[in-house]
XYZ file of C-alpha atoms in Angstrom:
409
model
C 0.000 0.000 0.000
C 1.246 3.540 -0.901
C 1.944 5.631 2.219
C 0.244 8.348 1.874
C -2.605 7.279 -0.656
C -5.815 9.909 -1.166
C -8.977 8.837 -1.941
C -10.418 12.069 -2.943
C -6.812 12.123 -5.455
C -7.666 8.720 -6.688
C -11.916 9.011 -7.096
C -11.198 11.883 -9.103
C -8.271 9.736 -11.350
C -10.071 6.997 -11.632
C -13.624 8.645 -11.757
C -15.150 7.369 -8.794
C -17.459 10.398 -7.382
C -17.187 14.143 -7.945
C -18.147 17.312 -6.622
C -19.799 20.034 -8.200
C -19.988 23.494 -5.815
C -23.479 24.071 -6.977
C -24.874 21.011 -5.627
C -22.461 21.752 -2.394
C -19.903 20.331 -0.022
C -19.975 17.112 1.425
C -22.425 16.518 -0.979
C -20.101 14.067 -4.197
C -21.899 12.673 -6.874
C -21.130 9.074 -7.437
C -20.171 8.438 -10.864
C -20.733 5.234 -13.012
C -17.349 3.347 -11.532
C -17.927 4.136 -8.198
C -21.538 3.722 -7.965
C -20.306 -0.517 -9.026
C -18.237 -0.280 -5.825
C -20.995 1.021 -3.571
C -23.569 -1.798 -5.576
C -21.932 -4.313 -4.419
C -20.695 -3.368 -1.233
C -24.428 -2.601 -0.327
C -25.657 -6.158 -1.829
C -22.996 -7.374 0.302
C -24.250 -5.898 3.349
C -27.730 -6.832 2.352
C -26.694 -10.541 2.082
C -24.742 -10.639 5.658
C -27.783 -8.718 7.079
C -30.273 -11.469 5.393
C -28.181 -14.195 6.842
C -28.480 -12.924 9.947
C -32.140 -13.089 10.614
C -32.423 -9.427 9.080
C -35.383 -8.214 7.393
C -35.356 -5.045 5.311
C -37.373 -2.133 5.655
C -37.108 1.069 4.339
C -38.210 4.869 5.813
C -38.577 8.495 5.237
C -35.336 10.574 5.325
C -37.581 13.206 7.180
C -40.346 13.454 9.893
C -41.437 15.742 12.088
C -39.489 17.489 14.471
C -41.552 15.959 17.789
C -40.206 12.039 16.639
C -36.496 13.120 17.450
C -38.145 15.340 20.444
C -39.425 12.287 21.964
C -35.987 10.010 20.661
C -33.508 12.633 22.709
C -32.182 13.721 19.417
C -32.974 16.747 19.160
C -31.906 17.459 22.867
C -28.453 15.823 22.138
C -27.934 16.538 19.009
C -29.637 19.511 17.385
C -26.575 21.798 16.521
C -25.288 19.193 14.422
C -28.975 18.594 12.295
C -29.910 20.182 9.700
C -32.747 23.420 10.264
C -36.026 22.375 10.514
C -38.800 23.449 7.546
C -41.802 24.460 8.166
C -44.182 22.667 5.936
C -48.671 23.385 6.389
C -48.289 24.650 10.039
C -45.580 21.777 10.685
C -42.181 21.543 11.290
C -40.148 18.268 9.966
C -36.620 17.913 10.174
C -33.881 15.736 8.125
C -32.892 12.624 10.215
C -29.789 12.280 11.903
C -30.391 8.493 12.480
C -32.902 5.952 11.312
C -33.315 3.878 14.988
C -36.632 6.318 15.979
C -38.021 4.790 12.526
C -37.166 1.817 13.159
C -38.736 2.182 16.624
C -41.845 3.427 15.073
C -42.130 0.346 12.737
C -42.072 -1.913 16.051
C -44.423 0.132 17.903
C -46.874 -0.124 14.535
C -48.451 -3.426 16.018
C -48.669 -5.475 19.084
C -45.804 -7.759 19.760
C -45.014 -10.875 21.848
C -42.476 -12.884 23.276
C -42.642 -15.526 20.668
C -41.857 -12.346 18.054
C -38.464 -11.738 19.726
C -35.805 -10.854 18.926
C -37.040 -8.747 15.939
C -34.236 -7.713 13.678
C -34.833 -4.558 11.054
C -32.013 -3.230 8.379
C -31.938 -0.627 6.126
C -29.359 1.025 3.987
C -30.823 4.059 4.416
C -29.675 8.076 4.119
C -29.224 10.443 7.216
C -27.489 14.018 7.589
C -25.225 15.778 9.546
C -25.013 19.405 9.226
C -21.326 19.489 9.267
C -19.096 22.352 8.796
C -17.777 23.381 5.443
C -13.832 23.064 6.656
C -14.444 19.684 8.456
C -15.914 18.335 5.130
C -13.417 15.947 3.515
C -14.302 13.856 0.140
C -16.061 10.960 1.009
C -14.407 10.760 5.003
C -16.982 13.514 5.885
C -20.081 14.181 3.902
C -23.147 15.434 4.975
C -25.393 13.044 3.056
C -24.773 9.480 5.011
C -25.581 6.477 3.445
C -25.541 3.949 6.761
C -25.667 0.149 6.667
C -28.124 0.038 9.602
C -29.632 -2.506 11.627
C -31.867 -2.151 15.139
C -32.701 -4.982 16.866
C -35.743 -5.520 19.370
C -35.324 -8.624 21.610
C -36.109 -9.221 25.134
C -33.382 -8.643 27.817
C -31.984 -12.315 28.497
C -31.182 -12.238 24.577
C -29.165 -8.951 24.622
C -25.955 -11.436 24.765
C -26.763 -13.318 21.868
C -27.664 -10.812 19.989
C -24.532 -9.056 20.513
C -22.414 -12.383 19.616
C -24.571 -12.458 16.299
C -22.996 -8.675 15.335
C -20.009 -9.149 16.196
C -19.841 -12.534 14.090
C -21.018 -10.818 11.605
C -18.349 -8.142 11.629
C -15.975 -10.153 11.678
C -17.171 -12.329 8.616
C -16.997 -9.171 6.744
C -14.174 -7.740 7.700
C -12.478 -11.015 6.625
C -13.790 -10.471 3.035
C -12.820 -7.079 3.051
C -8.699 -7.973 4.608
C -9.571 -5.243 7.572
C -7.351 -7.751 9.765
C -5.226 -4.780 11.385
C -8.514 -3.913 13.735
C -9.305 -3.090 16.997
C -12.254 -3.624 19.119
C -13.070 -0.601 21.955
C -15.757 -0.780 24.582
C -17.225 3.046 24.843
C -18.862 3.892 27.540
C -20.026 6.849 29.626
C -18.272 9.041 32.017
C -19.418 10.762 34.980
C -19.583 14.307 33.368
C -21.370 13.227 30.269
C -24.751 14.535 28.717
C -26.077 10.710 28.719
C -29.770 9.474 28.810
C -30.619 6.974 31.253
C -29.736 5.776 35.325
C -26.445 4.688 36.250
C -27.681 1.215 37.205
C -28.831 1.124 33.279
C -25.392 2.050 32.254
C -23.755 -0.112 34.631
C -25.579 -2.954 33.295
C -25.775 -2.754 29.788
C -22.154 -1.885 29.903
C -21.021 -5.168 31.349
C -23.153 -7.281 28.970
C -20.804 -5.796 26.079
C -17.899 -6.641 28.184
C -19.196 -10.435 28.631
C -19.839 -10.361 24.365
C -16.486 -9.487 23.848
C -15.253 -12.019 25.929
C -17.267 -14.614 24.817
C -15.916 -14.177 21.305
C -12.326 -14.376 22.316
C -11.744 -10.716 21.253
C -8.855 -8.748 22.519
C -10.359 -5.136 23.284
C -9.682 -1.950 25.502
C -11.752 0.651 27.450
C -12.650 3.892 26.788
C -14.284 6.301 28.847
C -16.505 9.393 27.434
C -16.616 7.632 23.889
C -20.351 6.066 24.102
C -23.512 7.656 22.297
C -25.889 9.410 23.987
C -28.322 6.941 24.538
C -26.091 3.586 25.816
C -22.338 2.172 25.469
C -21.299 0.539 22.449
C -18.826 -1.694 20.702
C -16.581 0.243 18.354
C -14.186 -1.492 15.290
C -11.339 0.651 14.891
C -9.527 0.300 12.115
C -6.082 2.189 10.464
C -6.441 4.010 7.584
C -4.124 4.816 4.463
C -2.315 7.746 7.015
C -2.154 5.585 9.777
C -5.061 7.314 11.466
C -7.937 4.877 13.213
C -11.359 5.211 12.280
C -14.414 3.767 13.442
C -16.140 1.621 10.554
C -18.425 -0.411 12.791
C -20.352 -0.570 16.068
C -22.441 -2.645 18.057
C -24.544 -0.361 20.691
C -27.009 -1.109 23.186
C -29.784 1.298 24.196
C -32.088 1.068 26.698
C -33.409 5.017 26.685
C -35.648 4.840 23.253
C -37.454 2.484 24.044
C -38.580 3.593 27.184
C -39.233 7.070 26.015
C -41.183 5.729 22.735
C -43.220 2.978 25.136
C -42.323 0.058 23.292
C -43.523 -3.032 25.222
C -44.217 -6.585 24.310
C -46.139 -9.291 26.013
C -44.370 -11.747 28.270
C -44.721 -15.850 28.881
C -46.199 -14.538 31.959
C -49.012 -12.442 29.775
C -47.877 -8.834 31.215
C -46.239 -6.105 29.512
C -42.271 -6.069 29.189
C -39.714 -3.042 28.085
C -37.470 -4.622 24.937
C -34.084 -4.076 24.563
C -32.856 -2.372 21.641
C -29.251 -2.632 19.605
C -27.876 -0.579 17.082
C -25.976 -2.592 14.430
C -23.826 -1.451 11.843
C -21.679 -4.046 10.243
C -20.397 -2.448 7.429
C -20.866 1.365 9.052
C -20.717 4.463 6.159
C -21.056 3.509 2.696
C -19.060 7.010 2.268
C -16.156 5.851 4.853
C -15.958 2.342 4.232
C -14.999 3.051 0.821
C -12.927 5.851 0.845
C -10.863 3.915 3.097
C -10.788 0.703 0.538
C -9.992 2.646 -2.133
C -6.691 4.160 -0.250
C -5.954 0.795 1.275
C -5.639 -0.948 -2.291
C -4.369 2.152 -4.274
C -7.805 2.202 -6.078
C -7.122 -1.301 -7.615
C -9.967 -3.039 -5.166
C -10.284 -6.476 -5.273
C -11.912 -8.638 -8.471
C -15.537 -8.550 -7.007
C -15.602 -4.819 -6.218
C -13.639 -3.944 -9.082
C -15.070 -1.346 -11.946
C -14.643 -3.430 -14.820
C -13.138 -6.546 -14.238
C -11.655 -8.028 -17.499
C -11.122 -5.877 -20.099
C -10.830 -7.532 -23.375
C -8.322 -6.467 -26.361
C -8.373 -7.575 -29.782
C -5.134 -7.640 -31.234
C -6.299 -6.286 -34.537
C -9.874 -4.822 -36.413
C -9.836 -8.917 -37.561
C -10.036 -10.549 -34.380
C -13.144 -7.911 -33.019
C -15.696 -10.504 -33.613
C -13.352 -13.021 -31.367
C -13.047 -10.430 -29.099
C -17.080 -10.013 -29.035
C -17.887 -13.689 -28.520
C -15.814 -13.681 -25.167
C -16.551 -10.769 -23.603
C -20.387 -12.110 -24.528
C -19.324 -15.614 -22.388
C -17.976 -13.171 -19.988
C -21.556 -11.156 -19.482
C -23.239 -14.681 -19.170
C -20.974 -14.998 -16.192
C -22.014 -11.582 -14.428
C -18.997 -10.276 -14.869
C -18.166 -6.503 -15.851
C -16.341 -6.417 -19.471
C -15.377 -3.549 -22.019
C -13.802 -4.419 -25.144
C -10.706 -1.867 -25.798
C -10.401 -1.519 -29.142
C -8.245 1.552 -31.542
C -4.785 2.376 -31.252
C -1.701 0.426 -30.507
C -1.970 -3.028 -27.794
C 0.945 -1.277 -26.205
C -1.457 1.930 -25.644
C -4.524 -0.005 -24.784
C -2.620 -2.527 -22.159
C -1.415 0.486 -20.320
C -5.031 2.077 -20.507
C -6.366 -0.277 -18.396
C -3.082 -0.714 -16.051
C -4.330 2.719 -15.225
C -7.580 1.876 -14.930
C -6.422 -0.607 -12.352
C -8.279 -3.673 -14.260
C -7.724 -6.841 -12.450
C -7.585 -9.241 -15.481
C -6.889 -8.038 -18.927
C -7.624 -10.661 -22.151
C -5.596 -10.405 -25.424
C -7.078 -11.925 -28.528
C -5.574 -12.302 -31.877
C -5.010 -15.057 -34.230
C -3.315 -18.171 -32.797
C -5.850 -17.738 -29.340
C -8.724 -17.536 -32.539
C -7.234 -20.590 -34.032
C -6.659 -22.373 -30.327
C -10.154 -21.018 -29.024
C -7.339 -19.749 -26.211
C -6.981 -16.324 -24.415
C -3.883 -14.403 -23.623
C -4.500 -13.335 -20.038
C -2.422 -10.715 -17.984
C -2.770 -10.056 -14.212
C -1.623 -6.669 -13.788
C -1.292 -6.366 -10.063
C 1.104 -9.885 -9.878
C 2.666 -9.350 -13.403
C 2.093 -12.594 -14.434
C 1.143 -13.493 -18.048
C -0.432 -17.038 -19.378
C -2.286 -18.925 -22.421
C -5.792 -20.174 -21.129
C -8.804 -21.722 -22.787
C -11.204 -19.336 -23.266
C -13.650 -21.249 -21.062
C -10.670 -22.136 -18.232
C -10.169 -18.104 -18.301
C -13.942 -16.981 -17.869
C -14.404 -20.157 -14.842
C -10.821 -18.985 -13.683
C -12.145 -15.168 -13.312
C -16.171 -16.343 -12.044
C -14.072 -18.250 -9.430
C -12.311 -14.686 -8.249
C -15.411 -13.124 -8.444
C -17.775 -14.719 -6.786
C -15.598 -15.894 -4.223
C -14.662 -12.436 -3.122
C -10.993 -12.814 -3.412
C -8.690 -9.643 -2.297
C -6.565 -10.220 -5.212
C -6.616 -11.868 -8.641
C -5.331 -16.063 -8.303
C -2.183 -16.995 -9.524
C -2.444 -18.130 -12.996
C -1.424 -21.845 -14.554
């Protein structure tokens, strides 16, 4: 990894996202090649949440100003949200979070014990009204798009719950080669602005503790670093400049629910108080990637990868051979431009640049052999493949969700 890499440098190079000061700051516009990365990254998240008892919702980026009232939001949190508009004698306001939705979308029916735990995700937007000189390409934006999950369950299954997150961190984190992490228990402090008893904090904070030790996870403490509402498990992990950020968290709160009067009925047919626990496995859409896209120099790995084979005919003759794979390729799912016009010396090092993880030369002895010229740019390595031992050879990458393209035969 280059010291020093830039993601805002690089998502302009490679035409990732851009800016434009009439739409604003903090505000990029994902372009075509970096809208792929974010695709898949979100059907990623989508599949770990689905696997994980997850069902998917989705809300309003707005409500009314009295629904983050009620949450503590707007007591905790107003200078940093977004004015509220006045709209027919109401005032709504953009949302800084999606859990009092989420809360709302329990509360819309009765529930029971035999519901429980009830898990809800969304990949959905929220805002922070964040400073012009804070704003930093796609570190700090003002427009969040948050893989978010909230989770209702009753309070023996806090634990468990808890386990399930952090498994599925880790699983992801794993595909993504975020091994250099580090796991922090936040919690509150005695001169914080937190919601809730001490007895609540005291508690919830030592089921955390017991997760994390369940798991086998190494992990420090640090005061004055929980949210507002409960303590939480934060994944720290280095960037590009050597600087930690947190990517995801596991947090337990036990103040919205009281103050939204979410109950379900017991075994013993009386009403109960859930538990509630924020989970965001893959955290910013906006963060996780810039930070990818420094850690691997903008050449991300096959699956996440642009355009992942990129297919040059050695001459105008050998177009039609150079058609009929990248065709097998599409079949495949897999992301394939033909380069064709100009020199192979000028079109191999256009897609170096473009950081392509495969690149596929055809001309007449692979027409004759029904073979394929392949080049792995990142390892250097060059072979002679059957077509169809090339296209399996790449599917395999791809849908495997390697970090980096397999050696070749």
């Amino acid at each position: 990894m280059m010291n020093g890499a830039d993601h805002r440098v690089l998502g302009r190079e490679l035409e990732m996202f851009a800016t434009a000061p009439i739409v604003g700051a903090g505000l990029p516009l994902w372009l075509p090649d970096g809208a792929v990365i974010r695709a898949e990254l979100e059907a990623f998240a989508a599949e770990v949440a689905a696997e994980t008892g997850c069902r998917r919702v989705y809300t309003p980026v707005l409500a009314k100003k009295e629904l983050f009232v009620r949450s503590g939001h707007w007591s905790k949190f107003a200078d940093d949200m977004f004015p509220e508009m006045r709209v027919g004698g109401e005032s709504f306001v953009l949302r800084p979070a999606n859990c009092p939705h989420h809360a709302q979308i329990f509360a819309s029916r009765g529930r029971s014990y035999r519901d429980l735990p009830i898990r809800l995700s969304e990949l959905g937007s929220m805002f922070r009204s964040e400073l012009s000189g804070v704003l930093a390409g796609l570190s700090r934006v003002r427009q969040i798009s948050l893989d978010d999950a909230h989770v209702f369950c009753a309070p023996e299954q806090v634990g468990a719950e808890v386990e399930l997150a952090l498994s599925a961190i880790e699983r992801c984190y794993g595909v993504l080669g975020l091994d250099d992490r580090r796991y922090r228990l936040s919690m509150g402090d005695a001169g914080g602005r937190y919601l809730g008893t001490g007895e609540q904090w005291a508690h919830a904070q030592d089921q955390l503790r017991g997760a994390l030790e369940r798991r086998g996870l190494d992990f420090f403490e640090a005061e004055g670093e929980a949210a507002f509402y409960g303590p939480k498990i934060d994944i720290q992990v280095a960037g590009a400049h050597g600087r930690e950020e947190t990517v995801s968290t596991v947090q337990l709160d036990f103040t919205q629910p009281e103050r939204f009067g979410l109950e379900y009925t017991g075994e013993d047919g009386r009403r109960h108080r859930p538990a509630m626990i924020h989970r965001g496995v893959l955290g910013s859409m906006e963060r996780l990637i810039a930070m990818l896209v420094e850690r691997f120099e903008g050449r991300m790995p096959p699956w996440l990868s642009p355009r992942q084979v990129a297919v040059l005919p050695v001459g105008d003759g050998h177009g039609d051979g150079a058609g009929r794979l990248r065709d097998r390729l599409v079949a495949e799912g897999i992301r394939v431009d033909v380069l064709a016009g100009g020199s192979l010396g000028s079109r191999i090092r256009a897609a170096r640049l473009h950081r392509d993880p495969y690149i596929a030369i055809v001309g007449d002895e692979e027409l004759a052999d029904e073979t394929v010229s392949a080049l792995v740019p990142q390892s250097g390595q060059r072979a002679c493949l059957g077509r169809e031992q090339f296209v399996q050879r790449v599917r395999a990458d791809v849908r495997g969700r390697v970090l980096r393209p397999s050696a070749l035969p």
